[in-house]
CSV table of C-alpha atoms in Angstrom, one decimal:
chain,number,residue,atom,x,y,z
U,1330,PHE,CA,-72.1,85.9,41.4
U,1331,HIS,CA,-74.7,88.3,40.1
U,1332,GLY,CA,-76.3,86.9,37.0
U,1333,LEU,CA,-77.7,88.5,33.8
U,1334,SER,CA,-81.4,88.8,33.2
U,1335,GLN,CA,-83.0,85.6,31.7
U,1336,GLU,CA,-83.1,86.8,28.1
U,1337,ASN,CA,-79.3,87.3,28.1
U,1338,ARG,CA,-78.6,83.7,29.3
U,1339,PHE,CA,-78.1,80.5,27.4
U,1340,HIS,CA,-77.7,77.6,29.8
U,1341,GLY,CA,-76.1,80.1,32.3
U,1342,VAL,CA,-73.6,81.4,29.8
U,1343,ASP,CA,-73.5,84.9,28.3
U,1344,VAL,CA,-72.9,83.9,24.7
U,1345,ARG,CA,-71.6,87.3,23.8
U,1346,ASN,CA,-68.7,87.4,26.3
U,1347,ASN,CA,-68.3,83.8,27.4
U,1348,ILE,CA,-69.3,84.7,31.0
U,1349,TYR,CA,-70.9,82.1,33.2
U,1350,CYS,CA,-73.9,83.6,35.0
U,1351,PRO,CA,-75.3,81.4,37.8
U,1352,SER,CA,-79.0,81.7,38.3
U,1353,GLY,CA,-79.3,80.4,41.9
U,1354,GLY,CA,-77.8,78.5,44.8
U,1355,ASP,CA,-77.7,75.1,43.1
U,1356,ASP,CA,-75.6,76.6,40.2
U,1357,LEU,CA,-73.3,78.1,42.7
U,1358,GLY,CA,-72.9,74.9,44.6
U,1359,TRP,CA,-72.0,72.9,41.5
U,1360,LEU,CA,-69.7,75.7,40.3
U,1361,GLY,CA,-67.8,75.8,43.6
U,1362,HIS,CA,-67.6,72.0,43.7
U,1363,TYR,CA,-65.9,71.7,40.3
U,1364,ILE,CA,-63.6,74.8,40.9
U,1365,GLY,CA,-62.4,73.1,44.1
U,1366,LYS,CA,-61.6,69.9,42.1
U,1367,ASN,CA,-59.9,71.7,39.3
U,1368,THR,CA,-56.1,71.6,39.4
U,1369,HIS,CA,-55.4,73.7,36.3
U,1370,LEU,CA,-57.5,76.8,36.8
U,1371,LYS,CA,-55.2,79.8,37.2
U,1372,ARG,CA,-57.5,82.9,37.1
U,1373,ILE,CA,-61.1,83.6,38.2
U,1374,GLU,CA,-63.1,86.8,38.1
U,1375,LEU,CA,-66.3,87.2,40.1
U,1376,ALA,CA,-68.4,90.2,39.0
U,1377,ASN,CA,-71.8,91.7,39.2
U,1378,TYR,CA,-72.3,91.6,35.5
U,1379,ALA,CA,-75.8,93.0,35.1
U,1380,PRO,CA,-76.1,95.5,32.2
U,1381,ASN,CA,-79.8,96.1,33.0
U,1382,GLY,CA,-79.2,96.4,36.7
U,1383,GLN,CA,-81.1,93.1,37.2
U,1384,GLY,CA,-78.4,91.1,38.9
U,1385,ALA,CA,-79.4,88.0,40.9
U,1386,GLU,CA,-78.8,88.3,44.7
U,1387,PHE,CA,-77.4,85.3,46.5
U,1388,SER,CA,-77.9,84.5,50.2
U,1389,ARG,CA,-75.4,83.5,52.8
U,1390,GLN,CA,-76.5,79.9,52.3
U,1391,ASP,CA,-75.8,80.2,48.5
U,1392,ILE,CA,-72.3,81.6,49.1
U,1393,THR,CA,-71.7,78.9,51.8
U,1394,SER,CA,-72.7,76.3,49.2
U,1395,PHE,CA,-70.2,77.8,46.7
U,1396,GLY,CA,-67.5,78.1,49.3
U,1397,ASN,CA,-67.6,74.5,50.5
U,1398,GLY,CA,-66.2,73.4,47.2
U,1399,PHE,CA,-64.3,76.5,46.1
U,1400,ASN,CA,-62.3,76.7,49.3
U,1401,SER,CA,-60.5,73.4,48.3
U,1402,ASN,CA,-58.9,74.9,45.2
U,1403,LYS,CA,-55.1,75.1,45.4
U,1404,SER,CA,-54.3,76.1,41.8
U,1405,ILE,CA,-55.8,79.6,41.4
U,1406,CYS,CA,-53.2,82.3,41.1
U,1407,GLU,CA,-55.3,85.4,40.4
U,1408,ILE,CA,-58.7,86.3,41.8
U,1409,LYS,CA,-60.6,89.5,40.9
U,1410,PHE,CA,-63.8,90.9,42.4
U,1411,TRP,CA,-65.5,93.5,40.3
U,1412,ASN,CA,-68.6,95.7,41.1
U,1413,MET,CA,-69.6,93.5,44.0
U,1414,ASN,CA,-71.1,94.2,47.4
U,1415,LEU,CA,-68.6,92.2,49.5
U,1416,SER,CA,-70.3,93.2,52.7
U,1417,GLU,CA,-73.3,91.0,52.0
U,1418,GLY,CA,-73.6,87.4,53.1
U,1419,GLU,CA,-70.4,87.5,55.2
U,1420,PHE,CA,-68.4,87.0,52.0
U,1421,PHE,CA,-64.9,87.1,53.3
U,1422,PRO,CA,-65.5,84.9,56.4
U,1423,LEU,CA,-67.1,82.2,54.1
U,1424,LEU,CA,-64.2,82.2,51.6
U,1425,SER,CA,-61.6,82.7,54.3
U,1426,PRO,CA,-60.1,79.1,53.9
U,1427,PHE,CA,-59.3,79.7,50.2
U,1428,LEU,CA,-58.0,83.3,50.7
U,1429,SER,CA,-55.9,82.3,53.7
U,1430,ASN,CA,-54.5,79.0,52.7
U,1431,ASN,CA,-54.1,78.9,48.9
U,1432,GLN,CA,-50.3,79.3,48.6
U,1433,SER,CA,-50.6,79.7,44.8
U,1434,LEU,CA,-52.5,82.9,45.1
U,1435,VAL,CA,-50.3,85.9,44.0
U,1436,ASP,CA,-52.8,88.4,42.6
U,1437,MET,CA,-55.8,89.7,44.6
U,1438,GLU,CA,-57.9,92.6,43.2
U,1439,MET,CA,-61.1,94.4,44.2
U,1440,LEU,CA,-62.4,97.0,41.9
U,1441,ASP,CA,-65.6,99.1,42.3
U,1442,CYS,CA,-66.7,97.0,45.3
U,1443,THR,CA,-68.5,97.9,48.5
U,1444,LEU,CA,-66.7,97.0,51.8
U,1445,SER,CA,-68.3,97.7,55.2
U,1446,HIS,CA,-66.1,98.5,58.2
U,1447,GLU,CA,-66.4,94.9,59.5
U,1448,CYS,CA,-65.7,93.5,56.0
U,1449,ALA,CA,-62.5,95.6,55.6
U,1450,HIS,CA,-61.2,94.5,59.0
U,1451,TYR,CA,-61.9,90.9,58.2
U,1452,LEU,CA,-60.0,91.3,54.9
U,1453,ALA,CA,-57.1,92.8,56.8
U,1454,LEU,CA,-57.2,89.7,59.2
U,1455,ILE,CA,-57.0,87.4,56.2
U,1456,LEU,CA,-54.0,89.3,54.7
U,1457,GLU,CA,-52.2,89.1,58.1
U,1458,SER,CA,-53.0,85.4,58.6
U,1459,ARG,CA,-52.2,84.0,55.2
U,1460,ALA,CA,-50.2,80.9,55.5
U,1461,ALA,CA,-47.9,82.2,52.7
U,1462,ASN,CA,-46.9,85.8,52.1
U,1463,SER,CA,-47.1,85.1,48.4
U,1464,LEU,CA,-49.1,88.1,47.2
U,1465,THR,CA,-47.2,90.0,44.5
U,1466,VAL,CA,-50.2,92.2,43.3
U,1467,PHE,CA,-52.9,93.7,45.5
U,1468,VAL,CA,-55.5,96.1,44.2
U,1469,LEU,CA,-58.2,97.9,46.1
U,1470,GLU,CA,-59.6,100.5,43.8
U,1471,ASP,CA,-62.8,102.6,43.6
U,1472,CYS,CA,-64.1,101.3,46.9
U,1473,GLY,CA,-65.3,104.8,47.8
U,1474,GLU,CA,-67.4,103.8,50.8
U,1475,ILE,CA,-64.5,102.5,52.8
U,1476,ASP,CA,-63.5,104.8,55.6
U,1477,ASP,CA,-60.0,106.1,56.4
U,1478,GLU,CA,-59.5,103.9,59.5
U,1479,SER,CA,-60.5,100.7,57.6
U,1480,PHE,CA,-58.4,101.7,54.6
U,1481,ALA,CA,-55.4,102.1,57.0
U,1482,VAL,CA,-56.0,98.7,58.6
U,1483,ILE,CA,-55.8,97.0,55.2
U,1484,ILE,CA,-52.7,98.9,54.2
U,1485,ARG,CA,-51.0,97.9,57.5
U,1486,ALA,CA,-51.8,94.3,56.9
U,1487,LEU,CA,-49.9,94.3,53.6
U,1488,SER,CA,-46.6,94.8,55.5
U,1489,ARG,CA,-46.4,91.0,55.8
U,1490,HIS,CA,-46.3,90.5,52.0
U,1491,SER,CA,-42.6,91.1,51.3
U,1492,ARG,CA,-43.0,89.9,47.7
U,1493,LEU,CA,-45.5,92.6,46.8
U,1494,LYS,CA,-44.5,94.2,43.4
U,1495,GLY,CA,-47.7,96.0,42.4
U,1496,LEU,CA,-50.0,98.0,44.6
U,1497,GLY,CA,-53.2,99.7,43.4
U,1498,LEU,CA,-55.1,102.0,45.8
U,1499,GLY,CA,-56.5,104.5,43.5
U,1500,ASP,CA,-60.0,106.0,43.3
U,1501,ASN,CA,-60.3,105.9,47.1
U,1502,LEU,CA,-60.6,108.5,50.0
U,1503,PHE,CA,-57.2,108.9,51.6
U,1504,GLY,CA,-57.0,110.3,55.1
U,1505,ARG,CA,-54.3,111.0,57.6
U,1506,ASN,CA,-54.4,107.4,58.9
U,1507,SER,CA,-54.2,105.7,55.5
U,1508,TYR,CA,-51.4,107.7,54.0
U,1509,SER,CA,-49.5,107.4,57.2
U,1510,GLU,CA,-49.7,103.6,57.0
U,1511,LEU,CA,-48.8,103.8,53.3
U,1512,ALA,CA,-45.7,105.8,54.2
U,1513,THR,CA,-44.8,103.2,56.8
U,1514,LEU,CA,-45.3,100.4,54.3
U,1515,LEU,CA,-43.1,102.0,51.7
U,1516,ARG,CA,-40.4,102.6,54.3
U,1517,GLY,CA,-40.1,98.9,55.0
U,1518,SER,CA,-36.7,97.6,53.9
U,1519,PHE,CA,-38.3,94.2,53.3
U,1520,LEU,CA,-40.5,95.5,50.5
U,1521,SER,CA,-39.5,95.6,46.8
U,1522,LEU,CA,-42.5,97.3,45.3
U,1523,HIS,CA,-42.2,98.2,41.6
U,1524,HIS,CA,-45.6,99.7,40.7
U,1525,LEU,CA,-47.8,102.1,42.9
U,1526,TYR,CA,-51.2,103.3,41.6
U,1527,LEU,CA,-52.8,106.2,43.5
U,1528,GLY,CA,-54.7,107.7,40.6
U,1529,ASN,CA,-58.0,109.7,41.2
U,1530,SER,CA,-57.5,109.6,45.0
U,1531,THR,CA,-57.8,112.3,47.6
U,1532,ILE,CA,-54.1,112.1,48.6
U,1533,ASP,CA,-52.9,115.7,49.4
U,1534,ASP,CA,-49.7,117.6,50.0
U,1535,GLU,CA,-49.3,116.1,53.4
U,1536,GLY,CA,-49.7,112.6,52.0
U,1537,ILE,CA,-47.3,113.2,49.2
U,1538,ASN,CA,-44.7,114.7,51.6
U,1539,ALA,CA,-44.9,111.6,53.9
U,1540,MET,CA,-44.7,109.3,50.9
U,1541,ALA,CA,-41.8,111.2,49.2
U,1542,MET,CA,-39.7,111.2,52.4
U,1543,THR,CA,-40.0,107.4,52.7
U,1544,LEU,CA,-39.4,106.8,49.0
U,1545,THR,CA,-36.0,108.6,49.2
U,1546,GLU,CA,-34.9,105.4,50.9
U,1547,ASN,CA,-36.5,103.2,48.2
U,1548,SER,CA,-34.5,101.9,45.2
U,1549,THR,CA,-37.1,99.5,43.7
U,1550,LEU,CA,-40.2,101.6,42.8
U,1551,THR,CA,-40.3,102.2,39.0
U,1552,GLU,CA,-43.8,103.4,38.4
U,1553,LEU,CA,-45.9,106.0,40.3
U,1554,VAL,CA,-49.4,107.0,39.1
U,1555,LEU,CA,-50.9,110.1,40.7
U,1556,SER,CA,-53.2,111.0,37.8
U,1557,ARG,CA,-56.3,113.0,38.6
U,1558,SER,CA,-55.1,113.6,42.1
U,1559,ARG,CA,-56.4,117.2,42.3
U,1560,SER,CA,-55.7,117.7,46.0
U,1561,ILE,CA,-52.0,118.1,45.3
U,1562,THR,CA,-50.7,121.7,45.1
U,1563,LEU,CA,-47.3,123.3,44.5
U,1564,ARG,CA,-46.2,122.2,48.0
U,1565,GLY,CA,-46.9,118.6,47.1
U,1566,TYR,CA,-45.0,118.8,43.8
U,1567,GLN,CA,-42.0,120.4,45.7
U,1568,SER,CA,-42.0,117.3,48.0
U,1569,LEU,CA,-42.2,115.1,44.9
U,1570,SER,CA,-39.2,117.0,43.4
U,1571,THR,CA,-37.2,116.1,46.5
U,1572,LEU,CA,-37.7,112.5,45.6
U,1573,LEU,CA,-36.8,112.9,41.9
U,1574,GLU,CA,-33.5,114.7,42.6
U,1575,ASN,CA,-32.5,112.0,45.2
U,1576,PRO,CA,-29.5,110.0,43.8
U,1577,SER,CA,-31.2,106.7,44.8
U,1578,CYS,CA,-34.5,107.5,43.0
U,1579,SER,CA,-35.5,104.6,40.8
U,1580,LEU,CA,-38.7,106.0,39.2
U,1581,GLN,CA,-38.9,105.4,35.5
U,1582,MET,CA,-42.5,106.4,34.9
U,1583,LEU,CA,-44.5,109.3,36.6
U,1584,ASP,CA,-48.1,109.8,35.7
U,1585,LEU,CA,-49.5,113.3,36.6
U,1586,GLN,CA,-52.4,113.4,34.0
U,1587,GLY,CA,-55.3,115.5,35.1
U,1588,SER,CA,-53.5,116.8,38.2
U,1589,ASN,CA,-52.9,120.4,39.1
U,1590,VAL,CA,-49.6,120.8,37.2
U,1591,ASP,CA,-49.1,124.5,36.3
U,1592,ASP,CA,-46.0,126.5,35.5
U,1593,GLU,CA,-44.8,126.6,39.1
U,1594,ALA,CA,-45.3,122.9,39.6
U,1595,MET,CA,-43.6,122.1,36.2
U,1596,SER,CA,-40.7,124.2,37.1
U,1597,ALA,CA,-40.2,122.4,40.4
U,1598,VAL,CA,-40.3,119.1,38.7
U,1599,ALA,CA,-38.0,120.3,35.9
U,1600,ASN,CA,-35.4,121.6,38.4
U,1601,ALA,CA,-35.4,118.2,40.1
U,1602,LEU,CA,-35.0,116.4,36.7
U,1603,SER,CA,-31.7,118.2,36.1
U,1604,ASN,CA,-30.2,115.8,38.6
U,1605,ASN,CA,-32.3,112.8,37.8
U,1606,GLN,CA,-31.0,109.8,36.0
U,1607,SER,CA,-33.9,107.3,36.2
U,1608,LEU,CA,-37.2,108.9,34.9
U,1609,LYS,CA,-37.9,108.0,31.3
U,1610,TYR,CA,-41.7,108.6,30.9
U,1611,LEU,CA,-43.7,111.6,32.2
U,1612,PHE,CA,-47.5,111.6,31.5
U,1613,LEU,CA,-49.2,115.0,31.7
U,1614,GLY,CA,-52.4,114.4,29.7
U,1615,ASP,CA,-54.5,117.2,28.4
U,1616,ASN,CA,-52.7,120.0,30.2
U,1617,HIS,CA,-53.0,123.6,29.0
U,1618,ALA,CA,-51.8,125.2,32.2
U,1619,ILE,CA,-48.1,124.9,31.3
U,1620,SER,CA,-46.8,127.8,29.2
U,1621,ALA,CA,-43.9,127.7,26.7
U,1622,SER,CA,-42.2,130.7,28.3
U,1623,GLN,CA,-42.1,129.2,31.9
U,1624,GLY,CA,-43.0,125.5,32.5
U,1625,TRP,CA,-41.8,124.1,29.2
U,1626,ALA,CA,-38.8,126.4,29.1
U,1627,ALA,CA,-37.7,125.1,32.5
U,1628,LEU,CA,-38.0,121.5,31.3
U,1629,SER,CA,-36.1,122.3,28.1
U,1630,CYS,CA,-33.3,123.8,30.2
U,1631,ALA,CA,-33.3,120.6,32.4
U,1632,LEU,CA,-32.8,118.5,29.3
U,1633,CYS,CA,-30.2,120.7,27.7
U,1634,ASP,CA,-28.8,123.7,29.6
U,1635,ILE,CA,-26.8,125.5,26.9
U,1636,SER,CA,-25.4,128.2,29.2
U,1637,SER,CA,-22.1,126.3,29.1
U,1638,ILE,CA,-20.6,123.1,27.8
U,1639,ASN,CA,-20.2,121.7,31.2
U,1640,LYS,CA,-23.9,122.4,32.1
U,1641,THR,CA,-25.0,120.8,28.8
U,1642,PHE,CA,-23.0,117.7,29.7
U,1643,LEU,CA,-24.6,117.6,33.2
U,1644,SER,CA,-28.1,118.0,31.9
U,1645,ASN,CA,-30.8,115.3,31.9
U,1646,HIS,CA,-30.1,112.7,29.2
U,1647,THR,CA,-32.6,110.1,30.5
U,1648,LEU,CA,-36.2,111.5,30.0
U,1649,GLN,CA,-37.5,110.1,26.7
U,1650,THR,CA,-41.2,110.7,26.5
U,1651,ILE,CA,-43.7,113.3,27.6
U,1652,ARG,CA,-47.2,112.1,26.9
U,1653,MET,CA,-49.7,114.8,26.2
U,1654,ARG,CA,-53.1,114.9,24.6
U,1655,SER,CA,-54.1,117.8,22.3
U,1656,VAL,CA,-51.1,119.8,23.4
U,1657,GLU,CA,-48.2,120.5,21.1
U,1658,LEU,CA,-44.8,120.5,22.8
U,1659,PRO,CA,-42.2,123.2,21.9
U,1660,HIS,CA,-39.9,122.1,19.1
U,1661,CYS,CA,-36.7,122.4,21.1
U,1662,LEU,CA,-38.1,120.2,23.8
U,1663,VAL,CA,-39.2,117.6,21.3
U,1664,SER,CA,-35.7,117.7,19.8
U,1665,PHE,CA,-34.1,117.0,23.2
U,1666,LEU,CA,-36.5,114.2,24.0
U,1667,LYS,CA,-35.7,112.6,20.6
U,1668,LEU,CA,-32.0,112.7,21.3
U,1669,ASN,CA,-32.5,111.1,24.7
U,1670,LYS,CA,-34.7,108.4,23.2
U,1671,ILE,CA,-32.4,107.6,20.2
U,1672,HIS,CA,-29.4,107.2,22.6
U,1673,ARG,CA,-31.4,105.6,25.5
U,1674,GLY,CA,-29.1,103.9,27.9
U,1675,LYS,CA,-26.1,105.8,26.5
U,1676,ALA,CA,-26.3,109.1,28.3
U,1677,GLN,CA,-22.7,110.0,27.3
U,1678,VAL,CA,-23.6,109.8,23.6
U,1679,ALA,CA,-26.7,112.0,24.1
U,1680,ALA,CA,-24.6,114.5,26.1
U,1681,VAL,CA,-21.8,114.7,23.4
U,1682,ASN,CA,-24.4,115.2,20.6
U,1683,LYS,CA,-26.2,118.0,22.5
U,1684,ILE,CA,-22.8,119.7,23.0
U,1685,LEU,CA,-22.0,119.5,19.3
U,1686,MET,CA,-25.5,120.8,18.4
U,1687,HIS,CA,-25.5,123.8,20.6
U,1688,HIS,CA,-21.9,124.9,21.0
U,1689,ALA,CA,-20.3,126.0,17.8
U,1690,ASP,CA,-17.0,127.0,19.4
U,1691,PHE,CA,-15.2,125.1,22.1
U,1692,ASN,CA,-13.3,127.5,24.4
U,1693,MET,CA,-10.3,125.7,25.9
U,1694,ASP,CA,-9.4,128.4,28.5
U,1695,SER,CA,-10.5,126.3,31.4
U,1696,PHE,CA,-8.0,123.6,30.5
U,1697,PHE,CA,-5.0,125.8,30.2
U,1698,GLU,CA,-4.2,125.8,33.9
U,1699,CYS,CA,-3.0,122.2,33.4
U,1700,GLY,CA,-0.7,123.1,30.5
U,1701,LEU,CA,-0.4,120.7,27.6
U,1702,LYS,CA,-1.3,117.7,29.8
U,1703,MET,CA,-4.9,118.2,28.8
U,1704,LEU,CA,-4.4,118.2,25.1
U,1705,PRO,CA,-4.2,114.4,24.7
U,1706,PHE,CA,-7.6,114.1,26.5
U,1707,VAL,CA,-9.2,116.8,24.3
U,1708,ILE,CA,-8.0,115.0,21.2
U,1709,ASP,CA,-9.2,111.6,22.5
U,1710,TRP,CA,-12.7,113.2,23.2
U,1711,PHE,CA,-13.0,114.3,19.6
U,1712,GLU,CA,-11.8,110.9,18.3
U,1713,ARG,CA,-14.4,109.1,20.4
U,1714,ALA,CA,-17.1,111.5,19.4
U,1715,LYS,CA,-16.5,110.7,15.7
U,1716,ASP,CA,-17.7,107.1,16.4
U,1717,PHE,CA,-21.0,108.3,18.0
U,1718,PRO,CA,-24.1,108.0,15.7
U,1719,ARG,CA,-25.9,111.3,14.8
U,1720,ASP,CA,-28.2,112.7,12.2
U,1721,PHE,CA,-26.6,116.2,11.8
U,1722,GLU,CA,-23.3,117.6,10.5
U,1723,ALA,CA,-20.9,118.0,13.5
U,1724,ASN,CA,-17.8,119.3,11.6
U,1725,LEU,CA,-15.7,117.4,14.1
U,1726,GLU,CA,-12.4,117.7,12.2
U,1727,GLN,CA,-12.6,121.5,12.0
U,1728,ARG,CA,-13.5,121.8,15.7
U,1729,GLU,CA,-10.7,119.5,16.7
U,1730,VAL,CA,-8.2,121.6,14.7
U,1731,SER,CA,-9.6,124.7,16.4
U,1732,ALA,CA,-9.2,123.3,19.8
U,1733,MET,CA,-5.6,122.2,19.1
U,1734,PHE,CA,-4.8,125.7,17.7
U,1735,GLN,CA,-6.0,127.3,20.9
U,1736,PHE,CA,-3.4,125.2,22.8
U,1737,VAL,CA,-0.7,126.2,20.4
U,1738,GLN,CA,-1.6,129.9,20.8
U,1739,GLU,CA,-1.5,129.6,24.5
U,1740,PHE,CA,1.7,127.6,24.8
U,1741,PRO,CA,3.8,128.3,21.6
U,1742,LEU,CA,7.2,127.8,23.2
U,1743,LEU,CA,6.2,124.5,24.9
U,1744,CYS,CA,4.8,123.3,21.6
U,1745,VAL,CA,8.0,124.2,19.7
U,1746,ALA,CA,10.2,122.7,22.4
U,1747,GLN,CA,8.4,119.4,22.4
U,1748,GLU,CA,8.5,119.3,18.6
U,1749,ALA,CA,12.3,119.9,18.7
């Protein structure tokens, strides 16, 4: 709605970026009229695009003129408000018919906008009263002036939208009310949320604990962004670890860039990843607080515990990528990640290759209590391992003979008797 200064306009169009910049109420009226008539328009972005800070202000009458036509549109699927003062001119009440009744609308986003207390409550009313619960994406980011109570009211209103897949609430001030409502929303069995963005927010340990407790019952969330959330301490990461080690955890991507992840926090996450079979991507950004001897060592052990063959087999074979900036990961950790990535989706192959790489001799003592009954299974394991792809020399034939020889040494009479 906010236009460029006159020297940047050519018949209302920013020729550099193909952005239409209305210069007054008449422009808005005609624009709204033709949008309302259009049956093919799918996406619209309304922004205060004023590089020189000289945006044109529009009155309640201007917005009403725009809304009279705009509210008739039934084809728009995505609407985005960017860098706008949505509290002025009773914006939401005037566009309420479109926002409430357009059943095609699936994506609603507000970024870097100003919302008053009254405006936030009216937005919540619209979300609750929509004729169709069709929203799949809702974004309310960097609206810093919104208070905790108003934020909570908006989050509560989203409970009606069971089709919601993506939720962005980052760059906002979280308080007790808002993260309590978020926890309640995530607990809902009706919700199948996939992506949750809480980056650069004030969510703290209490908020993370409330959220993690409810997400242990969630099996749909695949991406969680907590980047630059500097209010989270070790206690919060311990709560997050409880979620990661839960068998029903479905997270595939966790973004902790710019957050307070030190050796203790990394160790807590690493211990949880030992039992995690879903997380593939861990983003840590430019983090120099994790040392090779503690944090990275704990994560390396989670990916490949070489203390025994069984513990190597039970290690994490899912995590593929740790994204860092200007930080070099330890060589062994890079090697384990590479194995997991090469054999992604085939955890058994990754496990077998890690065993072959880090255990030169296979001690068969633990199998002897079952006698020779275990020998066919051991031989079958080696035969199947020969078919697995690898880029190192495994000496499988020699190891197979060694394992068989251990059985012969332990049960010489049984072996002779069976041969006879």
